[in-house]
Every structure is written in structure tokens, then in C-alpha cells.
Coordinates of N, CA and C in Angstrom, one line a residue:
M1 N 10.1 17.5 19.5 CA 10.0 16.5 21.0 C 8.8 17.2 21.6
K2 N 7.9 15.9 22.0 CA 7.3 16.6 22.8 C 7.1 17.0 24.2
N3 N 6.1 17.7 24.8 CA 6.2 18.6 26.0 C 7.0 17.2 26.6
L4 N 7.9 17.7 27.8 CA 8.3 15.7 28.4 C 7.6 17.3 30.0
D5 N 7.7 16.1 31.5 CA 6.9 17.0 31.8 C 7.5 15.8 32.8
I6 N 9.1 15.5 34.1 CA 8.7 14.7 34.8 C 9.3 15.5 35.8
K7 N 8.5 14.3 37.2 CA 7.9 14.2 38.1 C 9.0 12.9 38.8
N8 N 8.5 13.3 40.6 CA 9.1 12.4 41.7 C 7.4 12.3 41.6
D9 N 7.7 10.8 42.6 CA 6.2 10.1 42.6 C 6.8 10.0 44.0
N10 N 6.4 9.5 45.3 CA 6.6 9.3 46.3 C 8.5 8.5 46.1
G11 N 8.9 9.3 45.3 CA 10.8 8.2 45.8 C 10.7 7.5 43.8
I12 N 9.5 7.4 42.9 CA 10.0 6.5 41.9 C 9.4 7.9 40.9
L13 N 10.4 7.8 39.7 CA 10.5 8.6 38.6 C 9.5 8.7 38.1
R14 N 8.5 9.5 36.8 CA 8.3 9.2 36.2 C 8.1 11.0 35.4
A15 N 8.0 9.8 34.1 CA 8.4 10.9 32.1 C 6.8 11.1 32.0
F16 N 6.2 12.2 31.9 CA 4.8 12.2 31.0 C 5.4 13.1 29.5
E17 N 5.2 12.2 29.1 CA 4.7 12.7 27.1 C 3.4 13.1 27.1
D18 N 3.4 14.2 26.9 CA 1.8 15.2 27.1 C 1.1 14.2 27.0
G19 N 1.1 14.0 28.9 CA 0.5 13.3 29.5 C 0.2 12.1 30.6
T20 N 1.3 11.2 28.9 CA 0.7 9.9 29.2 C 3.3 9.7 29.4
D21 N 2.9 8.4 30.5 CA 4.1 8.5 31.7 C 5.3 7.2 30.3
I22 N 6.3 8.1 29.8 CA 6.9 7.4 29.1 C 7.3 5.7 30.1
L23 N 7.5 6.0 31.7 CA 8.5 5.4 32.4 C 7.4 4.0 32.7
I24 N 6.5 4.2 32.3 CA 5.3 2.7 33.0 C 6.1 1.5 32.4
D25 N 6.5 2.0 31.2 CA 6.7 -0.2 30.4 C 8.9 -0.9 30.6
N26 N 9.1 0.7 32.1 CA 10.6 0.2 32.1 C 10.6 -0.6 33.3
P27 N 10.4 -1.6 33.1 CA 10.6 -2.5 34.7 C 11.4 -2.5 35.4
S28 N 13.4 -2.0 35.5 CA 14.4 -1.1 35.7 C 13.5 0.0 37.2
I29 N 12.2 1.1 36.8 CA 12.2 2.7 36.9 C 11.3 2.4 38.6
A30 N 10.7 1.0 38.4 CA 10.2 0.4 39.9 C 11.1 -0.1 41.3
D31 N 11.8 -0.1 40.4 CA 13.3 -0.5 41.7 C 14.0 0.3 42.2
I32 N 14.1 1.4 41.5 CA 14.9 3.0 41.8 C 14.4 4.2 42.6
H33 N 14.2 3.6 43.4 CA 14.2 5.4 44.4 C 14.9 6.4 44.4
W34 N 14.5 7.7 44.5 CA 14.5 8.9 44.1 C 14.6 9.7 45.1
T35 N 15.6 10.9 46.1 CA 15.2 11.7 47.2 C 15.1 12.5 45.7
P36 N 13.8 13.5 45.6 CA 13.8 15.0 45.4 C 14.9 15.9 45.8
M37 N 15.0 16.7 44.5 CA 16.1 17.6 45.7 C 15.2 18.9 46.5
S38 N 16.5 19.2 47.9 CA 15.7 19.8 48.9 C 16.4 21.4 48.9
R39 N 16.6 22.0 47.8 CA 16.8 23.4 47.7 C 16.5 24.3 45.6
N40 N 16.4 25.4 45.8 CA 16.1 25.8 44.6 C 17.5 26.2 44.2
F41 N 17.3 26.2 42.4 CA 18.6 26.5 41.5 C 19.1 27.9 42.0
N42 N 20.5 28.4 42.1 CA 20.8 29.2 41.6 C 20.6 29.9 40.1
T43 N 19.4 30.7 40.8 CA 19.1 30.7 38.7 C 20.1 31.7 38.2
S44 N 20.4 33.1 38.9 CA 21.4 34.1 38.5 C 22.5 33.3 37.6
Q45 N 22.6 32.0 38.1 CA 24.2 32.0 38.7 C 24.1 30.9 36.6
I46 N 23.4 29.7 37.2 CA 22.6 29.1 36.2 C 22.8 30.3 34.0
K47 N 22.2 31.6 34.3 CA 22.1 32.4 33.1 C 23.2 32.3 33.1
A48 N 23.8 32.7 33.9 CA 25.6 33.7 34.1 C 26.2 32.2 32.9
N49 N 25.9 30.6 33.6 CA 26.7 29.6 32.8 C 26.3 29.4 31.6
E50 N 25.1 29.8 31.6 CA 25.0 29.7 30.0 C 25.2 30.3 29.0
K51 N 25.2 31.8 29.5 CA 26.0 32.9 28.8 C 27.0 32.5 28.6
A52 N 28.2 32.0 29.6 CA 29.3 31.9 29.1 C 29.9 30.5 28.0
L53 N 28.9 29.9 28.3 CA 28.6 28.4 27.2 C 28.2 28.3 25.7
N54 N 27.2 29.8 26.0 CA 26.8 29.6 24.2 C 25.6 28.7 24.1
I55 N 25.3 28.7 25.9 CA 24.1 27.2 25.4 C 22.7 27.2 26.6
Q56 N 21.8 26.8 25.7 CA 20.6 27.1 26.7 C 19.9 26.3 27.4
L57 N 19.9 25.3 28.6 CA 19.6 24.3 29.0 C 18.5 24.1 28.7
P58 N 18.0 22.2 27.7 CA 16.6 22.5 28.6 C 16.0 22.1 29.2
S59 N 13.9 23.2 29.6 CA 14.0 22.1 30.8 C 14.1 21.4 31.2
Y60 N 13.5 20.3 30.7 CA 13.1 19.0 31.2 C 14.7 18.6 31.8
Y61 N 15.6 18.9 31.4 CA 16.6 18.3 32.5 C 16.6 19.3 33.4
F62 N 16.2 20.3 34.2 CA 15.8 20.6 35.3 C 14.5 20.6 36.5
D63 N 13.9 19.9 35.1 CA 12.3 19.0 35.9 C 13.4 17.7 36.5
W64 N 14.5 17.3 35.7 CA 14.4 15.8 36.1 C 15.7 16.1 37.3
L65 N 16.5 16.8 37.4 CA 17.1 17.4 38.7 C 16.4 17.5 39.7
L66 N 15.0 18.3 39.2 CA 14.5 18.5 40.8 C 14.1 17.3 41.4
A67 N 13.6 16.3 40.1 CA 12.7 14.9 40.2 C 14.4 14.2 42.0
C68 N 15.2 13.8 41.0 CA 15.6 12.5 41.5 C 17.2 14.2 42.2
N69 N 17.5 15.0 42.4 CA 18.3 16.2 42.9 C 19.5 14.9 42.6
G70 N 19.8 15.0 41.2 CA 21.3 14.5 40.5 C 22.2 13.5 41.0
S71 N 21.6 13.2 42.5 CA 21.9 12.3 43.3 C 21.9 11.2 43.2
K72 N 23.3 10.3 43.9 CA 22.8 8.9 43.0 C 21.7 8.1 44.3
P73 N 20.9 7.3 42.9 CA 19.8 7.2 43.6 C 19.7 5.8 44.8
K74 N 19.3 5.3 45.0 CA 18.7 3.8 46.5 C 17.7 2.6 45.4
I75 N 18.2 1.7 46.1 CA 17.9 0.6 45.4 C 17.9 -0.1 46.4
P76 N 16.4 -0.4 47.2 CA 16.6 -0.5 48.8 C 16.2 -2.5 48.6
G77 N 17.1 -2.7 49.2 CA 16.9 -3.9 49.7 C 18.1 -4.3 48.8
K78 N 18.2 -4.0 47.3 CA 19.3 -5.1 46.5 C 20.5 -4.4 46.5
E79 N 21.6 -5.8 45.8 CA 23.0 -4.7 45.6 C 23.1 -4.4 44.1
G80 N 24.0 -3.0 44.1 CA 24.0 -3.2 42.6 C 23.7 -2.2 42.4
F81 N 24.2 -1.6 41.1 CA 24.6 0.6 40.9 C 23.0 0.5 39.5
V82 N 23.0 2.3 39.7 CA 22.0 2.2 37.9 C 22.7 2.7 37.6
G83 N 22.5 3.2 36.1 CA 22.7 2.9 34.6 C 21.9 3.6 33.9
V84 N 23.0 4.2 32.8 CA 22.1 4.0 31.3 C 22.5 2.4 30.7
H85 N 22.0 2.3 30.3 CA 22.1 1.3 29.5 C 21.4 1.2 27.8
C86 N 22.6 1.4 26.6 CA 22.4 1.4 25.6 C 23.3 0.4 24.4
K87 N 23.0 0.7 23.3 CA 23.8 -0.4 22.3 C 24.1 0.6 21.8
T88 N 25.7 0.9 21.9 CA 26.5 2.1 21.2 C 28.0 1.5 20.9
R89 N 29.2 2.1 19.7 CA 30.2 0.8 19.8 C 31.2 1.2 21.3
L90 N 31.0 0.6 21.8 CA 32.4 1.3 22.5 C 33.1 0.3 24.0
G91 N 34.9 0.2 23.2 CA 35.2 -0.7 23.5 C 34.9 -1.9 23.4
G92 N 34.7 -2.6 21.9 CA 34.6 -3.0 21.5 C 33.4 -4.1 21.9
K93 N 32.2 -3.6 22.4 CA 31.5 -3.3 23.0 C 29.9 -3.0 22.2
S94 N 28.4 -3.7 21.4 CA 27.6 -3.4 21.3 C 27.0 -2.6 22.2
E95 N 26.8 -3.3 23.8 CA 26.2 -2.8 24.7 C 27.3 -2.3 25.4
F96 N 26.4 -0.9 26.3 CA 27.4 -0.9 27.1 C 26.1 0.0 28.3
T97 N 26.5 -0.3 29.9 CA 25.9 0.2 30.8 C 26.4 0.9 31.6
F98 N 26.3 2.8 31.7 CA 27.2 3.5 32.4 C 26.8 3.7 33.7
P99 N 27.7 3.6 34.2 CA 26.9 3.8 35.5 C 27.6 4.8 36.5
W100 N 25.8 5.1 37.6 CA 25.4 6.6 37.7 C 27.3 7.0 38.4
E101 N 27.5 7.4 39.2 CA 28.5 8.0 40.1 C 28.1 9.4 40.1
K102 N 29.4 10.6 39.5 CA 29.2 11.7 40.2 C 27.3 12.5 39.6
Y103 N 27.5 12.9 39.5 CA 26.5 14.7 38.8 C 27.2 15.4 39.5
F104 N 26.6 16.4 38.1 CA 27.5 18.2 38.3 C 25.2 18.8 37.9
T105 N 26.6 19.8 38.2 CA 25.1 21.2 38.9 C 24.9 21.9 37.6
P106 N 23.8 22.6 36.7 CA 24.0 24.0 36.1 C 25.2 25.0 36.5
D107 N 24.6 25.2 38.3 CA 24.4 26.4 38.8 C 25.7 26.3 39.6
D108 N 27.0 25.5 39.4 CA 28.5 25.2 40.2 C 29.2 26.2 39.5
D109 N 29.7 27.0 40.7 CA 30.4 28.4 40.0 C 31.4 26.9 39.3
N110 N 31.9 26.1 39.5 CA 33.0 25.6 38.5 C 32.9 25.1 37.6
I111 N 31.6 24.9 37.2 CA 31.8 23.5 36.1 C 31.7 24.7 35.2
V112 N 31.4 25.7 34.3 CA 32.8 26.9 33.4 C 33.8 26.0 33.1
S113 N 35.3 26.5 33.9 CA 36.1 25.4 33.9 C 36.6 24.4 33.7
E114 N 35.2 23.2 34.7 CA 35.2 21.8 33.9 C 34.8 21.5 33.3
I115 N 33.1 22.4 31.9 CA 33.1 21.5 31.0 C 34.4 22.5 29.9
I116 N 35.2 23.1 29.6 CA 36.0 23.8 28.7 C 37.0 22.9 28.6
E117 N 37.1 22.5 29.5 CA 38.9 21.7 30.1 C 38.4 20.1 29.3
A118 N 37.0 19.8 30.1 CA 37.2 18.3 28.9 C 37.1 18.2 27.3
Q119 N 36.5 20.0 27.2 CA 36.0 19.8 25.8 C 37.1 20.2 25.1
Y120 N 38.1 20.9 25.5 CA 39.5 21.3 24.6 C 39.9 20.0 25.0
F121 N 40.5 18.8 26.0 CA 41.0 17.6 26.8 C 40.3 16.5 25.5
L122 N 39.1 17.0 24.9 CA 39.5 16.4 24.0 C 39.5 16.6 22.4
D123 N 39.9 17.6 22.2 CA 40.1 18.3 20.6 C 41.9 17.9 20.7
G124 N 42.3 16.9 22.1 CA 42.9 17.1 21.8 C 44.6 18.6 22.7
Q125 N 44.0 18.8 22.8 CA 44.5 20.3 22.6 C 44.6 20.5 24.8
P126 N 45.0 19.5 25.7 CA 44.8 19.2 27.2 C 45.8 21.0 27.7
D127 N 46.7 20.8 26.9 CA 47.3 22.3 27.5 C 46.8 23.3 27.2
E128 N 45.9 23.9 26.8 CA 46.0 25.2 25.5 C 44.2 25.7 25.9
I129 N 43.8 25.6 27.2 CA 42.5 25.6 28.2 C 42.3 27.1 28.4
T130 N 41.0 27.5 27.9 CA 41.0 28.8 28.3 C 39.6 29.4 28.7
R131 N 38.6 30.2 28.6 CA 37.1 30.7 29.6 C 36.6 31.0 28.1
E132 N 37.8 31.8 27.3 CA 37.6 32.4 25.7 C 36.7 31.6 25.2
V133 N 35.6 31.0 25.3 CA 34.6 29.9 23.6 C 33.8 30.5 23.1
K134 N 33.0 30.1 21.9 CA 32.0 30.9 21.6 C 31.0 30.5 21.6
S135 N 30.9 28.9 21.5 CA 29.8 27.4 21.6 C 30.9 26.7 22.2
I136 N 29.9 25.5 23.6 CA 30.6 25.0 23.6 C 29.5 23.7 23.9
Q137 N 29.8 22.5 22.9 CA 29.6 21.1 22.4 C 28.5 20.4 23.6
L138 N 29.8 20.3 24.8 CA 29.5 19.0 25.2 C 28.7 19.6 27.1
F139 N 27.7 19.5 27.5 CA 27.4 20.2 28.9 C 27.0 18.6 29.8
P140 N 28.8 17.8 30.6 CA 28.2 17.1 31.6 C 27.0 16.8 32.4
I141 N 26.2 15.8 32.6 CA 25.9 15.9 33.4 C 26.0 14.7 34.5
W142 N 26.9 13.8 34.7 CA 26.9 12.6 35.4 C 28.1 12.0 35.0
S143 N 29.0 11.4 36.4 CA 30.2 10.8 35.7 C 30.2 9.3 35.4
C144 N 31.0 8.6 35.3 CA 30.8 7.8 35.1 C 32.2 6.9 34.9
N145 N 32.4 6.5 35.8 CA 34.6 5.2 35.7 C 35.5 6.5 35.2
G146 N 34.7 7.8 35.7 CA 36.1 8.5 35.6 C 36.1 10.1 34.1
N147 N 35.0 9.7 33.3 CA 34.8 9.8 32.2 C 32.9 10.5 32.0
L148 N 32.5 11.6 31.1 CA 31.4 12.2 31.4 C 30.6 11.7 30.8
L149 N 28.6 11.9 31.1 CA 27.8 11.2 29.7 C 27.1 13.0 29.9
C150 N 27.0 13.3 28.4 CA 26.8 15.0 28.3 C 25.4 15.0 27.6
L151 N 24.6 16.0 27.9 CA 24.3 16.6 26.7 C 24.4 16.9 25.5
D152 N 24.9 16.6 24.1 CA 25.2 16.8 23.6 C 24.9 17.9 22.1
F153 N 25.3 19.0 21.6 CA 24.5 20.5 21.7 C 25.6 20.6 20.3
S154 N 26.0 19.2 19.2 CA 26.3 19.3 18.1 C 25.8 19.5 17.1
T155 N 24.5 19.3 17.5 CA 23.6 19.2 16.6 C 22.6 19.8 16.6
N156 N 21.9 19.6 17.8 CA 20.6 20.3 17.7 C 20.9 21.5 18.7
R157 N 20.9 22.7 19.3 CA 21.1 23.2 20.4 C 20.5 23.7 20.5
I158 N 18.4 23.0 20.4 CA 17.4 23.1 21.2 C 17.1 21.8 22.2
H159 N 17.8 20.7 21.0 CA 16.8 19.5 21.6 C 18.7 18.6 21.8
P160 N 19.2 18.7 22.9 CA 20.6 17.9 22.6 C 20.2 16.4 23.0
S161 N 21.6 15.8 21.8 CA 21.4 13.8 22.0 C 22.3 13.7 23.5
I162 N 22.3 12.3 23.7 CA 23.3 12.4 24.8 C 24.5 11.7 24.3
S163 N 25.8 11.8 24.6 CA 26.8 12.1 23.9 C 27.8 11.4 25.9
Y164 N 28.6 10.0 25.6 CA 29.9 9.3 26.7 C 31.3 10.6 25.4
A165 N 31.4 10.5 26.8 CA 33.4 11.4 26.1 C 34.1 10.9 26.9
D166 N 35.0 9.9 26.2 CA 36.3 9.5 27.0 C 37.3 9.8 27.3
I167 N 37.4 10.3 28.9 CA 38.3 11.3 28.8 C 40.2 11.1 28.5
E168 N 40.4 9.4 29.0 CA 41.4 9.2 29.1 C 42.6 9.3 26.9
D169 N 40.9 8.0 26.4 CA 41.5 7.8 24.8 C 41.3 8.8 24.0
E170 N 40.3 10.1 24.7 CA 40.3 11.3 23.9 C 39.2 10.8 22.5
K171 N 37.9 10.1 23.2 CA 36.9 9.7 22.4 C 35.7 10.9 22.4
L172 N 35.0 10.5 21.8 CA 33.1 10.1 22.6 C 32.2 9.8 21.0
F173 N 31.4 9.1 22.3 CA 31.2 8.0 21.5 C 28.9 8.6 21.4
P174 N 27.9 7.6 20.7 CA 27.0 8.4 20.7 C 26.2 8.3 21.5
V175 N 25.3 8.5 22.7 CA 24.7 7.2 23.3 C 23.2 6.8 23.0
T176 N 22.6 8.0 23.4 CA 21.5 8.1 22.7 C 21.0 9.6 22.1
D177 N 19.8 9.4 21.0 CA 19.6 10.7 20.0 C 18.8 11.7 21.2
S178 N 18.6 11.3 22.7 CA 17.3 12.5 23.4 C 17.8 12.1 24.6
F179 N 17.3 13.1 25.2 CA 17.5 13.3 27.2 C 16.0 12.3 27.7
R180 N 14.8 11.9 26.0 CA 14.4 11.1 26.5 C 13.9 10.0 26.0
S181 N 15.3 9.6 25.1 CA 15.1 8.0 25.2 C 16.5 7.8 26.3
L182 N 17.8 8.8 27.0 CA 18.6 8.4 28.3 C 17.3 8.0 29.0
L183 N 15.7 8.7 29.7 CA 14.9 8.3 30.5 C 14.5 6.8 30.2
L184 N 14.4 6.9 29.4 CA 13.6 4.9 28.7 C 14.6 4.6 29.6
A185 N 16.6 4.2 29.1 CA 17.2 3.6 29.1 C 17.5 3.4 30.6
L186 N 17.2 3.8 31.2 CA 17.3 4.3 33.0 C 17.7 2.5 33.3
T187 N 18.4 1.4 34.0 CA 18.4 0.5 35.1 C 19.0 0.0 35.7
F188 N 18.7 -0.6 36.4 CA 19.5 -0.9 37.4 C 20.4 -2.5 37.2
K189 N 21.4 -3.1 37.3 CA 22.1 -4.0 37.1 C 22.9 -4.2 38.7
H190 N 22.8 -5.0 38.6 CA 23.1 -7.0 39.6 C 24.9 -6.3 40.0
E191 N 26.3 -6.2 41.2 CA 26.9 -6.2 41.5 C 27.7 -7.1 40.1
N192 N 27.4 -8.1 40.1 CA 27.3 -9.2 39.6 C 27.6 -9.1 38.0
A193 N 26.4 -8.0 37.7 CA 26.5 -8.4 36.4 C 27.5 -8.0 35.3
Y194 N 28.6 -7.2 35.6 CA 30.0 -7.1 35.1 C 31.1 -7.4 35.3

């Protein structure tokens, strides 16, 4: 992956790859307004969580959180929701939009327990939850419809892909091959779109 620099430009999300704005051709980006983060990360808590989970979160993920505050964005003057639109086989559909609901922060005291619980649930062992793990593959970045959109470290520990964890059905679906692709798939949908 090339250098990815994510910024908030007066409420509009910008992502630069070696100086080129990769989101400029995304028609939904201009409609989505984000509030930048107003607090600093608890870096010691992040390092502790990374150590507990045996992962290293990519720097562009933190840039994204700072730019959009991890919070639900606003769509001035429009009724609808922000989500990630992708082509993946999910519930019989070849295309699916994951609506933005709740987000997760990497310096949350409870994130390790939540991740381990979700991982064990997906592994079919919901009653055998423990903090003693050597490596976690999934790191949730937001929830949608009660399930999880995650950084997936299963194939690349440096540049994770994005996967959708269906907690109820205990299934994992690929969404995008990279965080870059996730940003390109950001979209706005009107309330009656689905």
C-alpha cells in the first residue's frame, strides 16, 4: 500500500495517496460531513491493547479516527444514512451497504474483551471466552445492524483487509481488500433506498 494521508477539510473527508486525493471522484463524499476528533488518544492504552491482542493497528486508521471522530457523520438537508457499499455475497445479495451505527475506539478499556468475545463467538465457542490469546484476527471498527465491520488481520498483519462478522449466524464475509478500498466505498443512501 502507498502512503495514505487522511484529513478533515472543513467537514469533508479527504484521503491522499502520495499526494493525490483518491476520494475526489466519489460522488457521495461532498454530501457527508464529519466532525474531527476533539480529544487526544490514550496512547498507553492503545499500546496495551495492541500487546494484548498481538496486533499493530495501521497509522492510517488513527488518521481516519482523528479526521472523522469515529462518530456518525451528518448529511445536511438530507434524510438517509452513511455506509460502505460493496459487492460481496451476503444474505443472497451480491451488493450490500453496511450502515454506520456504533463505532469502536482503540483506546477503549473494554475493547479487548469485546473483540475476544466476538472472535470466540465466530469460532463457535461463545461459552469459552478468555483473555489469554496469542493472536486476534479481527478488530471491529464499527457496528452495523448489530454485527461488526472489522479490520481483518488474518492474511496480512501490516495492511489488514475489511471483513463483516455476522455474529448471529457466526459467519465472516469479505468486504474490501484494504482500508483504502473501504474509503472509496463510502456512500450516502436515502432512507427509502433499502
